């Protein structure tokens, strides 16, 4: 192939020579772990994409280049090839998968707004082509959930999208996933707001006990002591003896669960206050010892 390119630059099938030289060389280089051969082959593929812009093989070459650079953690190069494929070859078989991988490039750059839009586009195209049950749709859907929870983009837009995409029941299953993920990814405020939203939908449901436990656990690990105190106060008000919840749920097992929850978080606050008091006491003792030693000296 290289000899043909050097000696016969006007060979009628030069387009295929360039493509197969780059493609086969890249596959061989990857298989053998030969970095030099892989790099050299990428150069041929890149030259091919520029020399033959209308070739039927061009989208395949762009995809091969995007995949190679993505796996080699050269995200800027991967982004350029995936993006050109999706923009210039919308009908290529691997176009939607390239769009998905482009989303993952932006994911690595933590540009979550771009990620969310791209994953939604992937799902939309799979829908249009009657492939809602495809593996690609499932991957994009699952990764969309993670992108929403990690991006701190707010859950209201996700709620609207999910209800339209999978219906109300399945949408709320995913919103629960988003809330639990947000609670572990430094978006405690958003997680708590979402748990409160769940409570507001059925304020006398037994599930409210579990939601309050999640709210307080999230505040414990993400918010200040004062905020945790405020949420414990709100929880106690919610479960007040003559409040709507206990009026509607007077059965002994539920009342016991509420009592256990209130005791659990009252003990938590008591321990917090004790730790704070002991800390201040130690600080005062240390200051006193320092003053004594200063006077002695």
Tab-separated table of C-alpha atoms in Angstrom:
chain	number	residue	atom	x	y	z
A	1	UNK	CA	0.000	0.000	0.000
A	2	UNK	CA	2.727	2.461	0.900
A	3	UNK	CA	4.578	1.608	-2.323
A	4	UNK	CA	1.455	2.338	-4.383
A	5	UNK	CA	1.027	5.730	-2.671
A	6	UNK	CA	4.675	6.639	-3.307
A	7	UNK	CA	5.015	5.366	-6.869
A	8	UNK	CA	1.520	5.634	-8.317
A	9	UNK	CA	-0.077	8.843	-6.980
A	10	UNK	CA	-2.709	8.776	-9.754
A	11	UNK	CA	-3.786	5.191	-9.233
A	12	UNK	CA	-7.629	5.107	-9.741
A	13	UNK	CA	-8.279	3.316	-6.456
A	14	UNK	CA	-5.930	5.435	-4.359
A	15	UNK	CA	-8.851	6.296	-2.081
A	16	UNK	CA	-9.185	2.650	-1.034
A	17	UNK	CA	-5.419	2.262	-0.705
A	18	UNK	CA	-5.250	5.152	1.799
A	19	UNK	CA	-8.237	3.877	3.759
A	20	UNK	CA	-7.176	0.248	4.032
A	21	UNK	CA	-3.588	1.192	4.769
A	22	UNK	CA	-4.731	3.338	7.703
A	23	UNK	CA	-7.462	1.025	8.927
A	24	UNK	CA	-5.505	-2.240	8.738
A	25	UNK	CA	-2.385	-0.640	10.129
A	26	UNK	CA	-4.335	0.781	13.077
A	27	UNK	CA	-5.994	-2.543	13.848
A	28	UNK	CA	-2.662	-4.323	13.680
A	29	UNK	CA	-0.940	-1.684	15.803
A	30	UNK	CA	-3.616	-1.928	18.498
A	31	UNK	CA	-3.566	-5.750	18.406
A	32	UNK	CA	0.215	-5.912	18.757
A	33	UNK	CA	0.482	-3.008	21.172
A	34	UNK	CA	2.694	-1.255	18.626
A	35	UNK	CA	2.308	2.453	19.413
A	36	UNK	CA	4.469	3.606	16.502
A	37	UNK	CA	2.436	1.635	13.974
A	38	UNK	CA	-0.830	2.910	15.471
A	39	UNK	CA	0.347	6.532	15.338
A	40	UNK	CA	1.600	6.144	11.766
A	41	UNK	CA	-1.684	4.545	10.695
A	42	UNK	CA	-3.702	7.353	12.277
A	43	UNK	CA	-1.703	9.783	10.168
A	44	UNK	CA	-2.724	7.897	7.015
A	45	UNK	CA	-6.373	7.827	8.115
A	46	UNK	CA	-6.332	11.539	8.849
A	47	UNK	CA	-4.776	12.284	5.453
A	48	UNK	CA	-7.469	10.088	3.887
A	49	UNK	CA	-10.324	12.066	5.521
A	50	UNK	CA	-8.912	15.318	4.149
A	51	UNK	CA	-7.928	14.029	0.705
A	52	UNK	CA	-11.233	12.244	0.016
A	53	UNK	CA	-14.026	14.273	1.704
A	54	UNK	CA	-16.763	12.493	-0.284
A	55	UNK	CA	-15.537	8.943	0.193
A	56	UNK	CA	-18.002	6.305	1.336
A	57	UNK	CA	-15.330	5.182	3.807
A	58	UNK	CA	-14.841	8.594	5.387
A	59	UNK	CA	-17.299	8.149	8.283
A	60	UNK	CA	-15.661	4.815	9.175
A	61	UNK	CA	-12.240	6.470	9.176
A	62	UNK	CA	-13.458	9.301	11.408
A	63	UNK	CA	-15.009	6.785	13.798
A	64	UNK	CA	-11.811	4.696	13.948
A	65	UNK	CA	-9.791	7.819	14.718
A	66	UNK	CA	-12.251	8.973	17.367
A	67	UNK	CA	-12.218	5.570	19.069
A	68	UNK	CA	-8.446	5.307	19.027
A	69	UNK	CA	-7.855	8.732	20.527
A	70	UNK	CA	-10.663	8.295	23.079
A	71	UNK	CA	-9.155	5.022	24.297
A	72	UNK	CA	-5.727	6.686	24.327
A	73	UNK	CA	-7.180	9.441	26.565
A	74	UNK	CA	-6.512	12.139	23.952
A	75	UNK	CA	-9.941	13.625	24.404
A	76	UNK	CA	-9.469	16.809	22.367
A	77	UNK	CA	-8.562	14.760	19.273
A	78	UNK	CA	-11.381	12.305	19.900
A	79	UNK	CA	-13.840	15.178	20.251
A	80	UNK	CA	-12.860	16.624	16.865
A	81	UNK	CA	-13.328	13.331	15.005
A	82	UNK	CA	-16.601	12.368	16.723
A	83	UNK	CA	-17.968	15.852	16.178
A	84	UNK	CA	-17.067	15.927	12.486
A	85	UNK	CA	-18.689	12.534	11.982
A	86	UNK	CA	-21.957	13.576	13.627
A	87	UNK	CA	-22.049	16.891	11.742
A	88	UNK	CA	-20.922	15.763	8.268
A	89	UNK	CA	-22.274	12.198	8.145
A	90	UNK	CA	-25.697	12.173	9.856
A	91	UNK	CA	-26.780	9.021	7.988
A	92	UNK	CA	-23.716	6.917	8.823
A	93	UNK	CA	-24.509	3.695	10.734
A	94	UNK	CA	-22.187	4.646	13.597
A	95	UNK	CA	-23.326	8.287	13.773
A	96	UNK	CA	-25.571	7.928	16.835
A	97	UNK	CA	-23.006	5.875	18.725
A	98	UNK	CA	-20.438	8.572	17.895
A	99	UNK	CA	-22.831	11.134	19.366
A	100	UNK	CA	-23.001	9.000	22.511
A	101	UNK	CA	-19.203	8.837	22.708
A	102	UNK	CA	-19.039	12.588	22.122
A	103	UNK	CA	-21.236	12.906	25.205
A	104	UNK	CA	-18.683	10.892	27.152
A	105	UNK	CA	-15.886	13.195	25.999
A	106	UNK	CA	-17.800	16.148	27.439
A	107	UNK	CA	-18.530	14.020	30.529
A	108	UNK	CA	-14.802	13.721	31.115
A	109	UNK	CA	-14.529	17.492	30.731
A	110	UNK	CA	-17.400	17.837	33.267
A	111	UNK	CA	-19.423	19.899	30.790
A	112	UNK	CA	-22.673	18.363	31.949
A	113	UNK	CA	-25.045	20.640	30.058
A	114	UNK	CA	-23.527	19.406	26.783
A	115	UNK	CA	-23.562	15.826	28.056
A	116	UNK	CA	-27.260	15.914	28.935
A	117	UNK	CA	-28.234	17.377	25.563
A	118	UNK	CA	-26.194	14.797	23.642
A	119	UNK	CA	-27.582	11.828	25.583
A	120	UNK	CA	-31.110	13.139	25.024
A	121	UNK	CA	-30.358	13.439	21.288
A	122	UNK	CA	-29.103	9.843	21.213
A	123	UNK	CA	-32.318	8.631	22.856
A	124	UNK	CA	-34.443	10.726	20.491
A	125	UNK	CA	-32.769	9.281	17.396
A	126	UNK	CA	-33.117	5.730	18.701
A	127	UNK	CA	-36.811	6.467	19.297
A	128	UNK	CA	-37.332	7.820	15.792
A	129	UNK	CA	-35.699	4.761	14.290
A	130	UNK	CA	-37.813	2.397	16.388
A	131	UNK	CA	-34.947	1.261	18.607
A	132	UNK	CA	-36.130	2.309	22.050
A	133	UNK	CA	-35.228	-1.135	23.366
A	134	UNK	CA	-31.701	-1.002	21.939
A	135	UNK	CA	-28.609	-1.326	24.093
A	136	UNK	CA	-27.489	2.141	22.997
A	137	UNK	CA	-30.757	3.701	24.174
A	138	UNK	CA	-30.411	1.942	27.529
A	139	UNK	CA	-26.829	3.113	27.967
A	140	UNK	CA	-27.684	6.706	27.052
A	141	UNK	CA	-30.691	6.678	29.398
A	142	UNK	CA	-28.699	5.339	32.345
A	143	UNK	CA	-25.809	7.746	31.730
A	144	UNK	CA	-28.273	10.630	31.420
A	145	UNK	CA	-29.457	9.868	34.972
A	146	UNK	CA	-25.875	9.975	36.258
A	147	UNK	CA	-25.116	13.180	34.339
A	148	UNK	CA	-28.125	14.922	35.876
A	149	UNK	CA	-27.106	13.842	39.372
A	150	UNK	CA	-23.431	14.749	38.925
A	151	UNK	CA	-23.943	17.990	37.037
A	152	UNK	CA	-26.060	19.785	39.613
A	153	UNK	CA	-28.314	20.954	36.775
A	154	UNK	CA	-31.457	20.731	38.883
A	155	UNK	CA	-34.023	17.967	38.790
A	156	UNK	CA	-37.093	19.864	37.549
A	157	UNK	CA	-36.069	19.641	33.873
A	158	UNK	CA	-35.207	15.974	34.341
A	159	UNK	CA	-38.659	15.355	35.798
A	160	UNK	CA	-40.355	16.919	32.752
A	161	UNK	CA	-38.150	14.990	30.329
A	162	UNK	CA	-38.514	11.645	32.103
A	163	UNK	CA	-42.302	11.843	32.366
A	164	UNK	CA	-42.513	12.541	28.625
A	165	UNK	CA	-39.989	9.785	27.866
A	166	UNK	CA	-41.108	6.869	30.066
A	167	UNK	CA	-44.318	7.928	31.779
A	168	UNK	CA	-45.048	9.127	35.300
A	169	UNK	CA	-44.466	5.884	37.233
A	170	UNK	CA	-41.111	4.998	35.674
A	171	UNK	CA	-40.050	8.646	35.756
A	172	UNK	CA	-40.407	8.742	39.539
A	173	UNK	CA	-38.381	5.553	39.889
A	174	UNK	CA	-35.560	7.386	38.112
A	175	UNK	CA	-36.084	10.563	40.145
A	176	UNK	CA	-35.543	8.480	43.276
A	177	UNK	CA	-32.258	7.287	41.761
A	178	UNK	CA	-31.291	10.888	41.017
A	179	UNK	CA	-32.064	11.969	44.595
A	180	UNK	CA	-30.009	9.142	46.113
A	181	UNK	CA	-27.088	9.860	43.746
A	182	UNK	CA	-27.207	13.596	44.432
A	183	UNK	CA	-27.044	12.885	48.151
A	184	UNK	CA	-23.628	11.257	47.626
A	185	UNK	CA	-22.190	13.771	45.140
A	186	UNK	CA	-22.070	17.103	46.982
A	187	UNK	CA	-25.554	18.141	45.893
A	188	UNK	CA	-27.209	17.589	49.258
A	189	UNK	CA	-29.470	20.635	48.921
A	190	UNK	CA	-30.910	19.331	45.646
A	191	UNK	CA	-31.342	15.834	47.076
A	192	UNK	CA	-33.207	17.193	50.100
A	193	UNK	CA	-35.456	19.338	47.906
A	194	UNK	CA	-36.304	16.264	45.851
A	195	UNK	CA	-37.054	14.159	48.948
A	196	UNK	CA	-39.318	16.967	50.198
A	197	UNK	CA	-41.031	16.913	46.803
A	198	UNK	CA	-41.728	13.188	47.216
A	199	UNK	CA	-43.223	13.865	50.666
A	200	UNK	CA	-45.419	16.654	49.290
A	201	UNK	CA	-46.978	14.266	46.757
A	202	UNK	CA	-48.345	12.022	49.540
A	203	UNK	CA	-47.811	13.722	52.922
A	204	UNK	CA	-49.690	11.052	54.885
A	205	UNK	CA	-48.018	8.093	53.176
A	206	UNK	CA	-45.954	5.750	55.334
A	207	UNK	CA	-43.075	6.399	52.890
A	208	UNK	CA	-42.644	9.842	54.447
A	209	UNK	CA	-40.818	8.193	57.364
A	210	UNK	CA	-38.122	6.872	55.040
A	211	UNK	CA	-37.876	10.175	53.177
A	212	UNK	CA	-37.348	12.089	56.415
A	213	UNK	CA	-34.614	9.668	57.416
A	214	UNK	CA	-32.903	10.310	54.062
A	215	UNK	CA	-33.296	14.085	54.464
A	216	UNK	CA	-31.665	14.015	57.876
A	217	UNK	CA	-28.909	11.631	56.779
A	218	UNK	CA	-28.135	13.908	53.823
A	219	UNK	CA	-28.071	16.996	56.032
A	220	UNK	CA	-25.810	15.179	58.512
A	221	UNK	CA	-23.100	14.605	55.900
A	222	UNK	CA	-23.566	17.678	53.692
A	223	UNK	CA	-24.865	20.570	55.779
A	224	UNK	CA	-23.975	22.472	58.926
A	225	UNK	CA	-25.038	21.523	62.439
A	226	UNK	CA	-27.454	24.424	62.457
A	227	UNK	CA	-29.071	23.192	59.238
A	228	UNK	CA	-29.318	19.676	60.662
A	229	UNK	CA	-30.969	21.104	63.791
A	230	UNK	CA	-33.492	22.949	61.617
A	231	UNK	CA	-34.350	19.815	59.673
A	232	UNK	CA	-34.814	17.815	62.884
A	233	UNK	CA	-37.194	20.539	64.099
A	234	UNK	CA	-39.097	20.370	60.794
A	235	UNK	CA	-39.282	16.587	61.094
A	236	UNK	CA	-40.673	16.817	64.628
A	237	UNK	CA	-43.281	19.335	63.467
A	238	UNK	CA	-44.245	17.042	60.576
A	239	UNK	CA	-44.764	14.145	62.996
A	240	UNK	CA	-46.479	16.227	65.694
A	241	UNK	CA	-49.008	14.178	67.736
A	242	UNK	CA	-51.986	16.051	66.305
A	243	UNK	CA	-50.446	16.627	62.894
A	244	UNK	CA	-51.928	15.321	59.635
A	245	UNK	CA	-49.557	12.376	59.384
A	246	UNK	CA	-50.199	10.785	62.796
A	247	UNK	CA	-53.914	11.569	62.608
A	248	UNK	CA	-54.022	9.567	59.370
A	249	UNK	CA	-51.608	6.885	60.651
A	250	UNK	CA	-52.535	5.917	64.188
A	251	UNK	CA	-51.547	2.251	63.839
A	252	UNK	CA	-49.065	1.158	66.503
A	253	UNK	CA	-46.326	-0.101	64.118
A	254	UNK	CA	-46.223	3.203	62.232
A	255	UNK	CA	-46.274	5.264	65.434
A	256	UNK	CA	-43.378	3.157	66.748
A	257	UNK	CA	-41.394	3.791	63.563
A	258	UNK	CA	-41.970	7.522	63.935
A	259	UNK	CA	-40.885	7.416	67.589
A	260	UNK	CA	-37.749	5.439	66.666
A	261	UNK	CA	-36.924	8.002	63.982
A	262	UNK	CA	-37.341	10.932	66.370
A	263	UNK	CA	-35.223	9.231	69.049
A	264	UNK	CA	-32.510	8.393	66.525
A	265	UNK	CA	-32.120	11.998	65.375
A	266	UNK	CA	-32.527	13.480	68.845
A	267	UNK	CA	-29.615	11.303	69.969
A	268	UNK	CA	-27.631	12.454	66.942
A	269	UNK	CA	-28.138	16.114	67.912
A	270	UNK	CA	-27.295	15.364	71.539
A	271	UNK	CA	-24.017	13.735	70.477
A	272	UNK	CA	-23.237	16.700	68.232
A	273	UNK	CA	-23.809	19.161	71.091
A	274	UNK	CA	-21.720	17.030	73.445
A	275	UNK	CA	-18.834	16.890	70.961
A	276	UNK	CA	-19.005	20.645	70.543
A	277	UNK	CA	-19.031	21.214	74.315
A	278	UNK	CA	-16.072	18.885	74.827
A	279	UNK	CA	-14.166	20.621	72.047
A	280	UNK	CA	-14.677	24.029	73.656
A	281	UNK	CA	-13.737	22.597	77.061
A	282	UNK	CA	-10.491	21.170	75.659
A	283	UNK	CA	-9.731	24.495	73.993
A	284	UNK	CA	-10.267	26.348	77.257
A	285	UNK	CA	-8.099	23.830	79.131
A	286	UNK	CA	-5.330	24.199	76.558
A	287	UNK	CA	-5.480	27.993	76.852
A	288	UNK	CA	-5.334	27.766	80.633
A	289	UNK	CA	-2.329	25.468	80.548
A	290	UNK	CA	-0.590	27.809	78.112
A	291	UNK	CA	-1.196	30.779	80.417
A	292	UNK	CA	0.178	28.876	83.429
A	293	UNK	CA	3.333	27.931	81.580
A	294	UNK	CA	3.761	31.498	80.350
A	295	UNK	CA	3.511	32.795	83.915
A	296	UNK	CA	5.924	30.108	85.200
A	297	UNK	CA	8.476	30.999	82.550
